[in-house]
Short mmCIF file of C-alpha atoms and ligand atoms in Angstrom, two decimals:
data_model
loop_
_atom_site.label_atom_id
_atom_site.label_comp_id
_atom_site.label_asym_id
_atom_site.label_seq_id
_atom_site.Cartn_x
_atom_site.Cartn_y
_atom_site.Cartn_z
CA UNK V 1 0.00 0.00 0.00
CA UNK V 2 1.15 3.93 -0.76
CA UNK V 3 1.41 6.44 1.65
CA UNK V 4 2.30 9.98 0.36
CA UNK V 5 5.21 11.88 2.16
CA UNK V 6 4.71 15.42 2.13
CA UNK V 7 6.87 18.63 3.73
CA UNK V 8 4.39 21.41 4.09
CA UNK V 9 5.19 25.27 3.87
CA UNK V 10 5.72 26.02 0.04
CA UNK V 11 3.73 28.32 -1.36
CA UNK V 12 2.05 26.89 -4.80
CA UNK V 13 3.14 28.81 -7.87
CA UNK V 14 2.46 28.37 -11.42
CA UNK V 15 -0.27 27.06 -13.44
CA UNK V 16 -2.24 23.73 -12.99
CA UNK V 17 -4.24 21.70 -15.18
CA UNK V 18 -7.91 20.47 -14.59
CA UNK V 19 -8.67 16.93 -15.68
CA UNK V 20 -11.99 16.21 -16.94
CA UNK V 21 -14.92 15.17 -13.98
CA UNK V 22 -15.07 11.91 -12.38
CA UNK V 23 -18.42 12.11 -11.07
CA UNK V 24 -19.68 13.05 -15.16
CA UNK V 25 -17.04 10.54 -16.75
CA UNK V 26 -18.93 7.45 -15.07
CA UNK V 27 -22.60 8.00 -15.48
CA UNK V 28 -21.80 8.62 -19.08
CA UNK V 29 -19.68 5.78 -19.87
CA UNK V 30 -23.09 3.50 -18.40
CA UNK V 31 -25.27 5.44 -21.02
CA UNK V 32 -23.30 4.18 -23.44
CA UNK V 33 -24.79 0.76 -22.58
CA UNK V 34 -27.91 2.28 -24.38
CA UNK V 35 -26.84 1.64 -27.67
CA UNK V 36 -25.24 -1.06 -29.97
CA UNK V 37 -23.12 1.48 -31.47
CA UNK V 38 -19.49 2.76 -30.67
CA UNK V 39 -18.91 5.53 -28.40
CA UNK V 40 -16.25 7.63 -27.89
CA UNK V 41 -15.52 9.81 -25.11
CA UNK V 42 -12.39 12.00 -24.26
CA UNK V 43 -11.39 14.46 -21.63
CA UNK V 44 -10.97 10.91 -19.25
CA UNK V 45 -9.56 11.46 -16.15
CA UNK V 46 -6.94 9.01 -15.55
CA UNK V 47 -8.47 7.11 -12.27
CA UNK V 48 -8.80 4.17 -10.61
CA UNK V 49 -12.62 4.57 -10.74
CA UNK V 50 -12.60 4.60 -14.62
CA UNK V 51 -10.62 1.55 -14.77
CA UNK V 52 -13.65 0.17 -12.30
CA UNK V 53 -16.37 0.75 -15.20
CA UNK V 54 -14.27 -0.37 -17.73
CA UNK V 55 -13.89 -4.18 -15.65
CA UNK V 56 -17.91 -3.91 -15.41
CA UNK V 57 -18.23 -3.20 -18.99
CA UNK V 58 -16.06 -6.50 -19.53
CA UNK V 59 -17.83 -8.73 -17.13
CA UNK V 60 -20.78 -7.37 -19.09
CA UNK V 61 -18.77 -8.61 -22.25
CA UNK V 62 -18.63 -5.56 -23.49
CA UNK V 63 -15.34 -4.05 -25.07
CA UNK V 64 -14.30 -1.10 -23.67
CA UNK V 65 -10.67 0.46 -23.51
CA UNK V 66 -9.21 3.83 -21.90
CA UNK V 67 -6.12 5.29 -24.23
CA UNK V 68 -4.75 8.67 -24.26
CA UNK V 69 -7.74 10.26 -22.52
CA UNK V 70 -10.56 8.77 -24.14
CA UNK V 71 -12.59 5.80 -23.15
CA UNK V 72 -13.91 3.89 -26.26
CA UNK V 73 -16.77 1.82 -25.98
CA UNK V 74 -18.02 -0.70 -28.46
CA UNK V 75 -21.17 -2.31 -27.49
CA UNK V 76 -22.75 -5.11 -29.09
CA UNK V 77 -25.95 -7.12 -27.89
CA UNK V 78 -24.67 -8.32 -24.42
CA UNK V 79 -26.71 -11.30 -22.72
CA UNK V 80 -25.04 -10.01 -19.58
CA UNK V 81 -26.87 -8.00 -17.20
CA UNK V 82 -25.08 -8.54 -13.90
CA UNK V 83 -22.27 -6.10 -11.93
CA UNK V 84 -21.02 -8.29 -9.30
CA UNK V 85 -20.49 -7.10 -5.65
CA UNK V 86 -17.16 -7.41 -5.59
CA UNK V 87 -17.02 -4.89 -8.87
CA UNK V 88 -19.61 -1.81 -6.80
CA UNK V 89 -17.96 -2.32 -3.18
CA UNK V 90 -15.67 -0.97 -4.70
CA UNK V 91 -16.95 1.56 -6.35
CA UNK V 92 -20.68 2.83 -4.93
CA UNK V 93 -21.19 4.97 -8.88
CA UNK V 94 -21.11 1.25 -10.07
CA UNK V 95 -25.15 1.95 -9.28
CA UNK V 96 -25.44 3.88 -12.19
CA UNK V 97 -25.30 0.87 -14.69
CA UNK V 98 -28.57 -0.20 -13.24
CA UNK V 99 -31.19 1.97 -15.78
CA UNK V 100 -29.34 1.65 -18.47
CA UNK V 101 -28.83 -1.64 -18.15
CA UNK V 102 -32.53 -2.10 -17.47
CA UNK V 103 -33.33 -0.21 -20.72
CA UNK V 104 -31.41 -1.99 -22.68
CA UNK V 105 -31.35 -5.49 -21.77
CA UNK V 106 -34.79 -5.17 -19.88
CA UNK V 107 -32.77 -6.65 -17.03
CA UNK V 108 -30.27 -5.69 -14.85
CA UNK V 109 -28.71 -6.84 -11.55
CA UNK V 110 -26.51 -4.70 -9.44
CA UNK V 111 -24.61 -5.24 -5.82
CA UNK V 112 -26.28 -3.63 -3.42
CA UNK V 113 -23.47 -0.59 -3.16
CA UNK V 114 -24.19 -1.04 0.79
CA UNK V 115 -23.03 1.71 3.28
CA UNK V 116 -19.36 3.56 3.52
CA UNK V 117 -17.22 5.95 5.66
CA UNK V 118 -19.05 9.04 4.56
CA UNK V 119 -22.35 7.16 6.19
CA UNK V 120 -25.61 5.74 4.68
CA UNK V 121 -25.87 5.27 1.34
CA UNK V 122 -29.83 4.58 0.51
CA UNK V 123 -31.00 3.51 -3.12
CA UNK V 124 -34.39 3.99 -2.14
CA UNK V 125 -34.89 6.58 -4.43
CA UNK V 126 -33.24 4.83 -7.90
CA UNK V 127 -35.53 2.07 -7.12
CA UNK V 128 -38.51 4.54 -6.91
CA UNK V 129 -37.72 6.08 -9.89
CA UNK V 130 -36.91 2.92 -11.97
CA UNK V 131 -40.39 1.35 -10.70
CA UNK V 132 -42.77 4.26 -11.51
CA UNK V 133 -41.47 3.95 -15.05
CA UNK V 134 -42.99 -0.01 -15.03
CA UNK V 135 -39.74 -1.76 -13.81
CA UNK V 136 -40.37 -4.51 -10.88
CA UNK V 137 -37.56 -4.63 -9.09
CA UNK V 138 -36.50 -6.61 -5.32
CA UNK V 139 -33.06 -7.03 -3.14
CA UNK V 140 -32.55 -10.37 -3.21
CA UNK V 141 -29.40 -11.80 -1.76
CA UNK V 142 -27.24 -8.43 -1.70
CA UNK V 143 -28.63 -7.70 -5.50
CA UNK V 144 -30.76 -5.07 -6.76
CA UNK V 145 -32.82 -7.08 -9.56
CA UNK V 146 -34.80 -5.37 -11.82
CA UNK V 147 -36.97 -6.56 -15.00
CA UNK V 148 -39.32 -4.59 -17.06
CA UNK V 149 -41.28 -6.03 -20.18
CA UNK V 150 -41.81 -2.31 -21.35
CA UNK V 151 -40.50 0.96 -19.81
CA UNK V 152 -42.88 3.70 -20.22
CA UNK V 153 -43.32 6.95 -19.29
CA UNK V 154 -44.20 8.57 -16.14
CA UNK V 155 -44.28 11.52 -13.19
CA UNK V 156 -41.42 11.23 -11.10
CA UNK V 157 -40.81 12.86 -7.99
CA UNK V 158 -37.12 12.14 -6.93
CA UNK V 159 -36.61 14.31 -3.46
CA UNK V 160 -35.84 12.16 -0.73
CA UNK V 161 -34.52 13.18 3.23
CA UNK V 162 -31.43 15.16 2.32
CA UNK V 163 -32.88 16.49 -1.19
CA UNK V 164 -32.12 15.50 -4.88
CA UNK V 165 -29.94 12.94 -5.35
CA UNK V 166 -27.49 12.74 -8.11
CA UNK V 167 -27.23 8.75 -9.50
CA UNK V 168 -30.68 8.30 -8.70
CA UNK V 169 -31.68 11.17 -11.79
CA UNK V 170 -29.11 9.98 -13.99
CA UNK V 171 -30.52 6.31 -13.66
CA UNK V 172 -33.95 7.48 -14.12
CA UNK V 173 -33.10 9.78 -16.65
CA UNK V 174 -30.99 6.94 -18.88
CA UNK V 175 -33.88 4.33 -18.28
CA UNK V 176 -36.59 7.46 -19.48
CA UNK V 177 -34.77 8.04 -23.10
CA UNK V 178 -35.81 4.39 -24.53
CA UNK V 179 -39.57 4.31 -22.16
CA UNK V 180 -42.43 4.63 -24.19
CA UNK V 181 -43.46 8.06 -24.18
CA UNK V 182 -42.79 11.33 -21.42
CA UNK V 183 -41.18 11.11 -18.28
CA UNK V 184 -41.17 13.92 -15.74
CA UNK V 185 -38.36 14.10 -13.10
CA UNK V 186 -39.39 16.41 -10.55
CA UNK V 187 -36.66 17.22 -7.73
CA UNK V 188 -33.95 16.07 -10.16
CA UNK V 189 -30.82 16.91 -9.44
CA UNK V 190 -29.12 20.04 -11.11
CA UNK V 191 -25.22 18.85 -10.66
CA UNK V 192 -23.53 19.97 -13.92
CA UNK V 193 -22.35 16.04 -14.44
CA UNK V 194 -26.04 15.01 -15.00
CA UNK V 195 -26.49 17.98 -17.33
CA UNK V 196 -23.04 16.40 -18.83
CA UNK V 197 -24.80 13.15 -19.42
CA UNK V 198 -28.22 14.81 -20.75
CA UNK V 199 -25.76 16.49 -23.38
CA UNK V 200 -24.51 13.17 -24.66
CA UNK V 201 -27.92 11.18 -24.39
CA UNK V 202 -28.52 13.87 -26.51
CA UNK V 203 -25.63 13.40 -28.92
CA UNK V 204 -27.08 9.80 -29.23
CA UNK V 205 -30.45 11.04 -30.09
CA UNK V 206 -32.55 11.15 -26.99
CA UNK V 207 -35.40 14.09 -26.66
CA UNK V 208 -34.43 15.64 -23.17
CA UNK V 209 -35.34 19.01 -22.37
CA UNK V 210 -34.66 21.44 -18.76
CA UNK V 211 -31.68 19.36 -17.59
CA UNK V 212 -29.57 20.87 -15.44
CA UNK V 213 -32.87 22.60 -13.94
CA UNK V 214 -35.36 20.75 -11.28
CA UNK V 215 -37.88 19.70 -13.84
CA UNK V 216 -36.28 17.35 -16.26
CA UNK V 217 -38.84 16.19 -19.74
CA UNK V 218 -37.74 13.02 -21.61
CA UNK V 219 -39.63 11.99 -24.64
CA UNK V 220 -38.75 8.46 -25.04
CA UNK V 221 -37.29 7.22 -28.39
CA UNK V 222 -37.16 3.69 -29.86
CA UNK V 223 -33.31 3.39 -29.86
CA UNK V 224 -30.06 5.10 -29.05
CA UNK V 225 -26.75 5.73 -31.95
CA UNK V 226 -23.29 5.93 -30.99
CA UNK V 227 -21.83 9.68 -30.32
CA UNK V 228 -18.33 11.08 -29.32
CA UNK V 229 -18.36 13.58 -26.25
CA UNK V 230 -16.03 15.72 -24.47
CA UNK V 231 -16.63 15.06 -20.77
CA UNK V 232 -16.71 18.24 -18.45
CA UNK V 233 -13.71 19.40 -16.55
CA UNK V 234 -14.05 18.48 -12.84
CA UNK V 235 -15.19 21.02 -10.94
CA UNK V 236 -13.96 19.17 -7.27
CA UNK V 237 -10.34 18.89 -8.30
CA UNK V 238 -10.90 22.60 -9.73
CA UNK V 239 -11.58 23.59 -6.24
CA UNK V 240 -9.03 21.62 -4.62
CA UNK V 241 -6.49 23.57 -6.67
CA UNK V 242 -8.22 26.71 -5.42
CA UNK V 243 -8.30 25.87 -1.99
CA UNK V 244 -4.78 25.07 -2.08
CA UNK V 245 -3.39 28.24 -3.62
CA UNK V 246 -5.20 29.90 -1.29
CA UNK V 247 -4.09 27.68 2.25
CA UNK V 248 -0.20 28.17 0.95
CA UNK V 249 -0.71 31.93 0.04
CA UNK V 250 0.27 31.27 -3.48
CA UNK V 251 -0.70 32.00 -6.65
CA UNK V 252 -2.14 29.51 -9.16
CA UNK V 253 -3.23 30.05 -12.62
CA UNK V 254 -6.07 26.92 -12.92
CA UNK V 255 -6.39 26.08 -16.51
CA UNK V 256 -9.43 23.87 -18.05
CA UNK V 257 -11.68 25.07 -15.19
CA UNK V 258 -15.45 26.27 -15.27
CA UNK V 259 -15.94 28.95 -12.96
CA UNK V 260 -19.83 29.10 -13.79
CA UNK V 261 -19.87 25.45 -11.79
CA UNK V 262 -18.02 26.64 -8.69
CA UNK V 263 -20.24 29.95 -7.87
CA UNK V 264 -20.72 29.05 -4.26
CA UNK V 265 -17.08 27.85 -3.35
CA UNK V 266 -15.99 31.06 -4.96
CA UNK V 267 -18.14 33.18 -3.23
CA UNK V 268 -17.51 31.85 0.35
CA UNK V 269 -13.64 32.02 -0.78
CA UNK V 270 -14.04 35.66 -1.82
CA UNK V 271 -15.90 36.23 1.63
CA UNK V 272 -12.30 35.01 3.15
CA UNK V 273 -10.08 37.34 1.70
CA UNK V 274 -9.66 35.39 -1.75
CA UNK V 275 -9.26 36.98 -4.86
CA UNK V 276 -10.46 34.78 -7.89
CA UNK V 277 -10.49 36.04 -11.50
CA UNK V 278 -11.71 33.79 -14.16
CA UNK V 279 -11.14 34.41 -17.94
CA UNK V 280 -12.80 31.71 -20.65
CA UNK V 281 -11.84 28.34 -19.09
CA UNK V 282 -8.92 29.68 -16.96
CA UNK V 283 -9.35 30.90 -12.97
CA UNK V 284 -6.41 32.55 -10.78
CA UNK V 285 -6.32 32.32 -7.15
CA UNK V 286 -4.23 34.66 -5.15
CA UNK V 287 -5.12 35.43 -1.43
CA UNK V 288 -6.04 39.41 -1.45
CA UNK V 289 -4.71 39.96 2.32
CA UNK V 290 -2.23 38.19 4.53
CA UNK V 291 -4.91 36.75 6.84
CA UNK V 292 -7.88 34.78 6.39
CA UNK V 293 -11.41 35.51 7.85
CA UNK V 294 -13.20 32.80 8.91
CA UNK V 295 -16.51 31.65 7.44
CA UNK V 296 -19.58 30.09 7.66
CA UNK V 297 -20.75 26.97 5.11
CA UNK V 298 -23.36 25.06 4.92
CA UNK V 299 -23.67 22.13 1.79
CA UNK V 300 -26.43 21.96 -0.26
CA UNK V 301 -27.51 20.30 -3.61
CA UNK V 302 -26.39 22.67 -6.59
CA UNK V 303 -26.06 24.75 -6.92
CA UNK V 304 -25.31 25.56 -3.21
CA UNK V 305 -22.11 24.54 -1.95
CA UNK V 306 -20.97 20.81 -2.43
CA UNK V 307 -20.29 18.52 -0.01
CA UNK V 308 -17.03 17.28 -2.04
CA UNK V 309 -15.27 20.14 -0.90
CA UNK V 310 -16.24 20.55 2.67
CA UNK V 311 -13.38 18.39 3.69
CA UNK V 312 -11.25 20.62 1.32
CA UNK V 313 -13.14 23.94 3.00
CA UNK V 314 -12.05 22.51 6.82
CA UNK V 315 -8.54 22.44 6.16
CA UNK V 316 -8.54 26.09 4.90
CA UNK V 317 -11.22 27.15 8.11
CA UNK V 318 -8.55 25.88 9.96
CA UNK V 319 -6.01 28.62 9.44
CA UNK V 320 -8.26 31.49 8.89
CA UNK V 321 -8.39 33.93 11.65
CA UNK V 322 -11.76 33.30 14.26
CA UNK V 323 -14.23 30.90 13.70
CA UNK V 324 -15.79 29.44 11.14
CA UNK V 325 -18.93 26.79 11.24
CA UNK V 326 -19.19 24.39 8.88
CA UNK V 327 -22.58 22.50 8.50
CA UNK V 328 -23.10 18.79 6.63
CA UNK V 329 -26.35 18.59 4.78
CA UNK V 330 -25.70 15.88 2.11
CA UNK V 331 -24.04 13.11 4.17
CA UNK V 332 -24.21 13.82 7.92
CA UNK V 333 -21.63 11.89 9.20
CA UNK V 334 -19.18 13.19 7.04
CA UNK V 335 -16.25 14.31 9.37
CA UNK V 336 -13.49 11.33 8.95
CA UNK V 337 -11.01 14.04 8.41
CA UNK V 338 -11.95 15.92 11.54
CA UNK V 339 -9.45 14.07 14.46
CA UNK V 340 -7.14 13.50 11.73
CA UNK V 341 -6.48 17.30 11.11
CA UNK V 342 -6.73 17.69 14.96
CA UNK V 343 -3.91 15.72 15.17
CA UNK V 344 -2.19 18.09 12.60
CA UNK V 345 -2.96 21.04 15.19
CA UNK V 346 -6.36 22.19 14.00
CA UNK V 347 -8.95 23.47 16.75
CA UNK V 348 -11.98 21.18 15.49
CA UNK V 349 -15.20 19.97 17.31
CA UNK V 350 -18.36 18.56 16.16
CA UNK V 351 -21.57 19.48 16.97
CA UNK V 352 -23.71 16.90 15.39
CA UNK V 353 -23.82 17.64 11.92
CA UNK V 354 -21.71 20.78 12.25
CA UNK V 355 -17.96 21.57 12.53
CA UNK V 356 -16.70 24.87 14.92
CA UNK V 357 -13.30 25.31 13.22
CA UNK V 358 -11.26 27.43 15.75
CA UNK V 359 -8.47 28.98 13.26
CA UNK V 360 -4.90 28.52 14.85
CA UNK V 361 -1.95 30.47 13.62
CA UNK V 362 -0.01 27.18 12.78
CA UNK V 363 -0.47 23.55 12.07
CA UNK V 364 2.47 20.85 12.40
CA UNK V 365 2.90 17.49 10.16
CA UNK V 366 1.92 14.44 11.83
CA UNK V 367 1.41 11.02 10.66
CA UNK V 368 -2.16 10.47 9.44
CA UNK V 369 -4.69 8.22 7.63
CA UNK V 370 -6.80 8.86 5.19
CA UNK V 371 -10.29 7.65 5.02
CA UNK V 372 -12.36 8.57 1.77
CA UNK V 373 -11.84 10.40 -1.02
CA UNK V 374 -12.47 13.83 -0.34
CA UNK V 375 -10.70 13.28 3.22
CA UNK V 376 -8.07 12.43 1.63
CA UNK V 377 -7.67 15.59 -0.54
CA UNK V 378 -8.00 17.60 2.67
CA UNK V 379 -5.73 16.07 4.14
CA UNK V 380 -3.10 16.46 1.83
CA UNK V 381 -4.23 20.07 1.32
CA UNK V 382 -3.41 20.68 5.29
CA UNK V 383 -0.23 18.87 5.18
CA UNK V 384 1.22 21.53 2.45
CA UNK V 385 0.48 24.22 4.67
CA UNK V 386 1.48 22.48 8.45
CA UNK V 387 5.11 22.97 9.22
CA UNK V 388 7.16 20.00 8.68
CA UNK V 389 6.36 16.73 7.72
CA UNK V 390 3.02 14.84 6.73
CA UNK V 391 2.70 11.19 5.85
CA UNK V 392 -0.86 9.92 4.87
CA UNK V 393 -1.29 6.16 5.05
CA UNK V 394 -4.21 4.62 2.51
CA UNK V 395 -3.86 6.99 -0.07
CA UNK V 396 -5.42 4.51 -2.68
CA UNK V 397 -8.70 6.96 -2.18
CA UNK V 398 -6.70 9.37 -3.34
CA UNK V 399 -6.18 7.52 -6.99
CA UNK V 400 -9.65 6.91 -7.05
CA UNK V 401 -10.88 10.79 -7.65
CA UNK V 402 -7.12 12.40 -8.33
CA UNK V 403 -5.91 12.58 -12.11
CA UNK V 404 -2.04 12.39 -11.26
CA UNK V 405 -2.52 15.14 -8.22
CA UNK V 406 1.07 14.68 -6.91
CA UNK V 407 2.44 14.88 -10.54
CA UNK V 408 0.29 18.11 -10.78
CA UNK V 409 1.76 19.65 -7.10
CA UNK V 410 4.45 18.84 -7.44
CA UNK V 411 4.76 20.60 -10.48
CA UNK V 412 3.80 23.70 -8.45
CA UNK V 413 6.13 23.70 -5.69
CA UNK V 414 4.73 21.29 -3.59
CA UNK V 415 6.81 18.43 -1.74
CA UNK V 416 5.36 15.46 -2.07
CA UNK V 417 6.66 11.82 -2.81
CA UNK V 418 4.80 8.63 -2.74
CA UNK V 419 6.24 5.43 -0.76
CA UNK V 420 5.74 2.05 -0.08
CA UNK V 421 4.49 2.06 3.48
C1 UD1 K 501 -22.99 11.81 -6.03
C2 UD1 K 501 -21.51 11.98 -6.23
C3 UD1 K 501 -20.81 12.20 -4.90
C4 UD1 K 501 -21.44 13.36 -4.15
C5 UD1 K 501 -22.96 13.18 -4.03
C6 UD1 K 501 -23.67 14.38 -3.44
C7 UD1 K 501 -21.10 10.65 -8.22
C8 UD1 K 501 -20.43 9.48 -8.81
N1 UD1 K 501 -20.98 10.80 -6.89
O1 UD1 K 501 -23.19 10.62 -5.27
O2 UD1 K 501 -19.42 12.48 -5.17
O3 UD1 K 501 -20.90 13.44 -2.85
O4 UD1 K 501 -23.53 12.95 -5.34
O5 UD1 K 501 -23.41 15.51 -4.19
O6 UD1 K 501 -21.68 11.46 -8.89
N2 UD1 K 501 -30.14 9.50 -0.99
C9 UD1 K 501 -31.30 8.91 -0.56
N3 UD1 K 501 -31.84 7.92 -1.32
C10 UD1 K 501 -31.29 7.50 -2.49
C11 UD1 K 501 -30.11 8.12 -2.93
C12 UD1 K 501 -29.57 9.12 -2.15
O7 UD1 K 501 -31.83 9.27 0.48
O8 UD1 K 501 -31.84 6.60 -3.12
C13 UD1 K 501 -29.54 10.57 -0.18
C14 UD1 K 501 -28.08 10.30 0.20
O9 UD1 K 501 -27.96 9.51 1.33
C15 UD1 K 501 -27.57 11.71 0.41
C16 UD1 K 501 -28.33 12.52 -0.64
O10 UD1 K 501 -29.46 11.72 -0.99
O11 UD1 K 501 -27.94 12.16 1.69
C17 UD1 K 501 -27.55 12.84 -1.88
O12 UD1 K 501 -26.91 11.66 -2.36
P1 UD1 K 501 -26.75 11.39 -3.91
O13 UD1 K 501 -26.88 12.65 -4.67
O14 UD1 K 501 -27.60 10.24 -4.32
O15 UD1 K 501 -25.25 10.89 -3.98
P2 UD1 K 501 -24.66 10.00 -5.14
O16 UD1 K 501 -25.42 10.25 -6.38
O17 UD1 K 501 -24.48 8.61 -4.68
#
């Protein structure tokens, strides 16, 4: 296993390239199970969770192969419809095989994606979704199995406890382009990766109209055609890179980025003494003052602010000057990363779904562990600013959402090297 070595207290300089979006990439590369025809997609972040799909695509015997940035998938009539557990544990976006699948092959079984560190993971509202379009579907033995003779259209309300969620539109959505007549998603979810994936549905001929709103309308067509599609840069590692020019006081010129996705990270950033300037697809980040005022955040479906970067938010909250509260909406239990930067120095308690982020003047390196993805990111982002050395054991998460990020850092000014631990 890796652990990543890093000596904090550089300030990041230069510029720094965006790789296209992780949570877009694998939503689309399951649409393409819609059609028989070949689809090509490019802007592909290089990640573990990529190479996940692409095994599900081949237990699905389906050819599929990632070169030079582009995934290229070339479907054929499959009689497979399973994606084995030990393919979505994982993985949990595995999930989002399940209406295309069910489109297509009128079938489809899927692992359970069970729970994970970031807390509950339901699927109650995929399966609500997929059934008010006609599908039956149980859990049987750890699977999700679904069967439909005909998919037609229908109302669908997707809000559940904590809002829309994300995988459950896209899986409604996918299953909605080949149902017999219109669906209505009410509640969808606005996230800029399922407005990604309505774009190429679109490129392969499906009717889809208001995505990337609350109200999505599908008019159902008989079949799907192959398309090619440039996949969306990724608007978490986007603000990563922003956070961290902004923790080291440096200055970082963020190239491939979409500041129209980021509004509320760069508002709350601005709020702390952050000067952002975006022109086209580039942003720069440069602190405006020497200190950092604290802030409150609260996440929120978008477009409020994610819950991908809270971790990410914490570690700058951490140094700012006063206190900042940080509130969990999405995923309540999300605070892995909490004793972990505590350990680093940070002044953190939690207050059942909210964070009180004391700033303190310094943090120190300390040995630490990771424990998802986004943690992970936080982590490293607090070890480049904490005075001497960082190492972060189980940095595999870290592969699983990071395009080369030490590559990229270190590129930058940071000082980071990956061992064998
Ligand atoms: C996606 C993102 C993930 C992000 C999350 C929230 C991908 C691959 N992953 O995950 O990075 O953190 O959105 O922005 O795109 N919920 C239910 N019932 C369901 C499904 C979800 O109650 O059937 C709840 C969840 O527990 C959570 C909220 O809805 O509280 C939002 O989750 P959801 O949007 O579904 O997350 P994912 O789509 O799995």
């Amino acid at each position: 296993m890796d652990k990543m070595v890093i000596c904090g207290g550089t300030p990041l300089h230069g510029t720094i390239e965006v790789s296209g979006s992780k949570n877009a990439v694998l939503p689309i590369m399951a649409a393409a199970l819609l059609t028989d025809e070949r689809c090509v997609i490019t802007n592909v972040p290089d990640l573990r969770d990529v190479q996940t799909m692409i095994r599900i695509f081949r237990a699905l015997d389906i050819k599929a192969v990632f070169d030079g940035g582009a995934v290229i998938i070339e479907p054929k009539s499959s009689k497979k419809f399973i994606a084995e557990y030990s393919l979505v544990k994982t993985m949990r976006a595995s999930i989002c095989v399940l209406g295309p699948l069910l489109a297509k092959q009128k079938k489809a079984q899927v692992s359970m994606p069970g729970g994970c560190v970031i807390g509950q993971r339901p699927v109650d509202l995929h399966i609500k979704g997929l059934r008010a379009l006609g599908a039956e579907i149980e859990i049987k033995h750890g699977y999700i199995s679904a069967q439909v003779k005909k998919l037609r259209g229908a109302n669908v309300f997707l809000g559940g406890a904590y809002g829309s969620s994300v995988l459950a539109t896209t899986n409604v959505l996918c299953a909605a382009t080949l149902a017999e007549g219109r669906t209505l998603i009410e509640n969808a979810a606005c996230e800029p990766e399922v407005a990604d994936l309505a774009d190429f549905l679109i490129k392969m001929g499906a009717k889809i109209r208001g995505h990337g709103t609350p109200t999505i309308e599908v008019e159902g067509v008989r079949q799907l055609g192959g398309a090619t599609h440039a996949v969306i840069p990724d608007r978490i590692e986007t603000g990563t890179h922003m956070i961290a020019a902004a923790l080291t006081d440096g200055d970082l010129l963020i190239r491939n980025a979409r500041r129209d996705h980021l509004s509320a990270l760069v508002d709350k950033l601005e709020q702390m003494g952050v000067g952002i300037t975006a022109r086209g697809e580039n942003i720069r980040v440069k602190r405006r003052q020497r200190t950092l005022k604290p802030v409150d955040v609260t996440t929120l479906p978008y477009p409020g602010f994610p819950t991908d970067m809270q971790a990410q938010m914490m570690s700058l909250a951490a140094v700012s000057d006063g206190i900042s509260v940080i509130t969990e909406k999405i995923f309540p239990d999300r605070f892995m990363h909490v004793s972990e930067m505590n350990r680093m120095g940070a002044d953190i308690f939690l207050e059942g779904a909210s964070a009180i982020v004391r700033g303190v003047k310094k943090l120190s390196g300390a040995p630490v562990m990771a424990s998802d993805l986004r943690a992970s990111a936080a982590l490293v982002l607090t070890a480049l600013v904490a005075e001497g050395r960082t190492d972060i054991s189980r940095i595999y998460h870290l592969d699983r959402g990071y395009d080369r990020i030490e590559t990229k850092l270190i590129k930058v000014g940071a000082k980071i090297r990956r061992e064998k631990e």
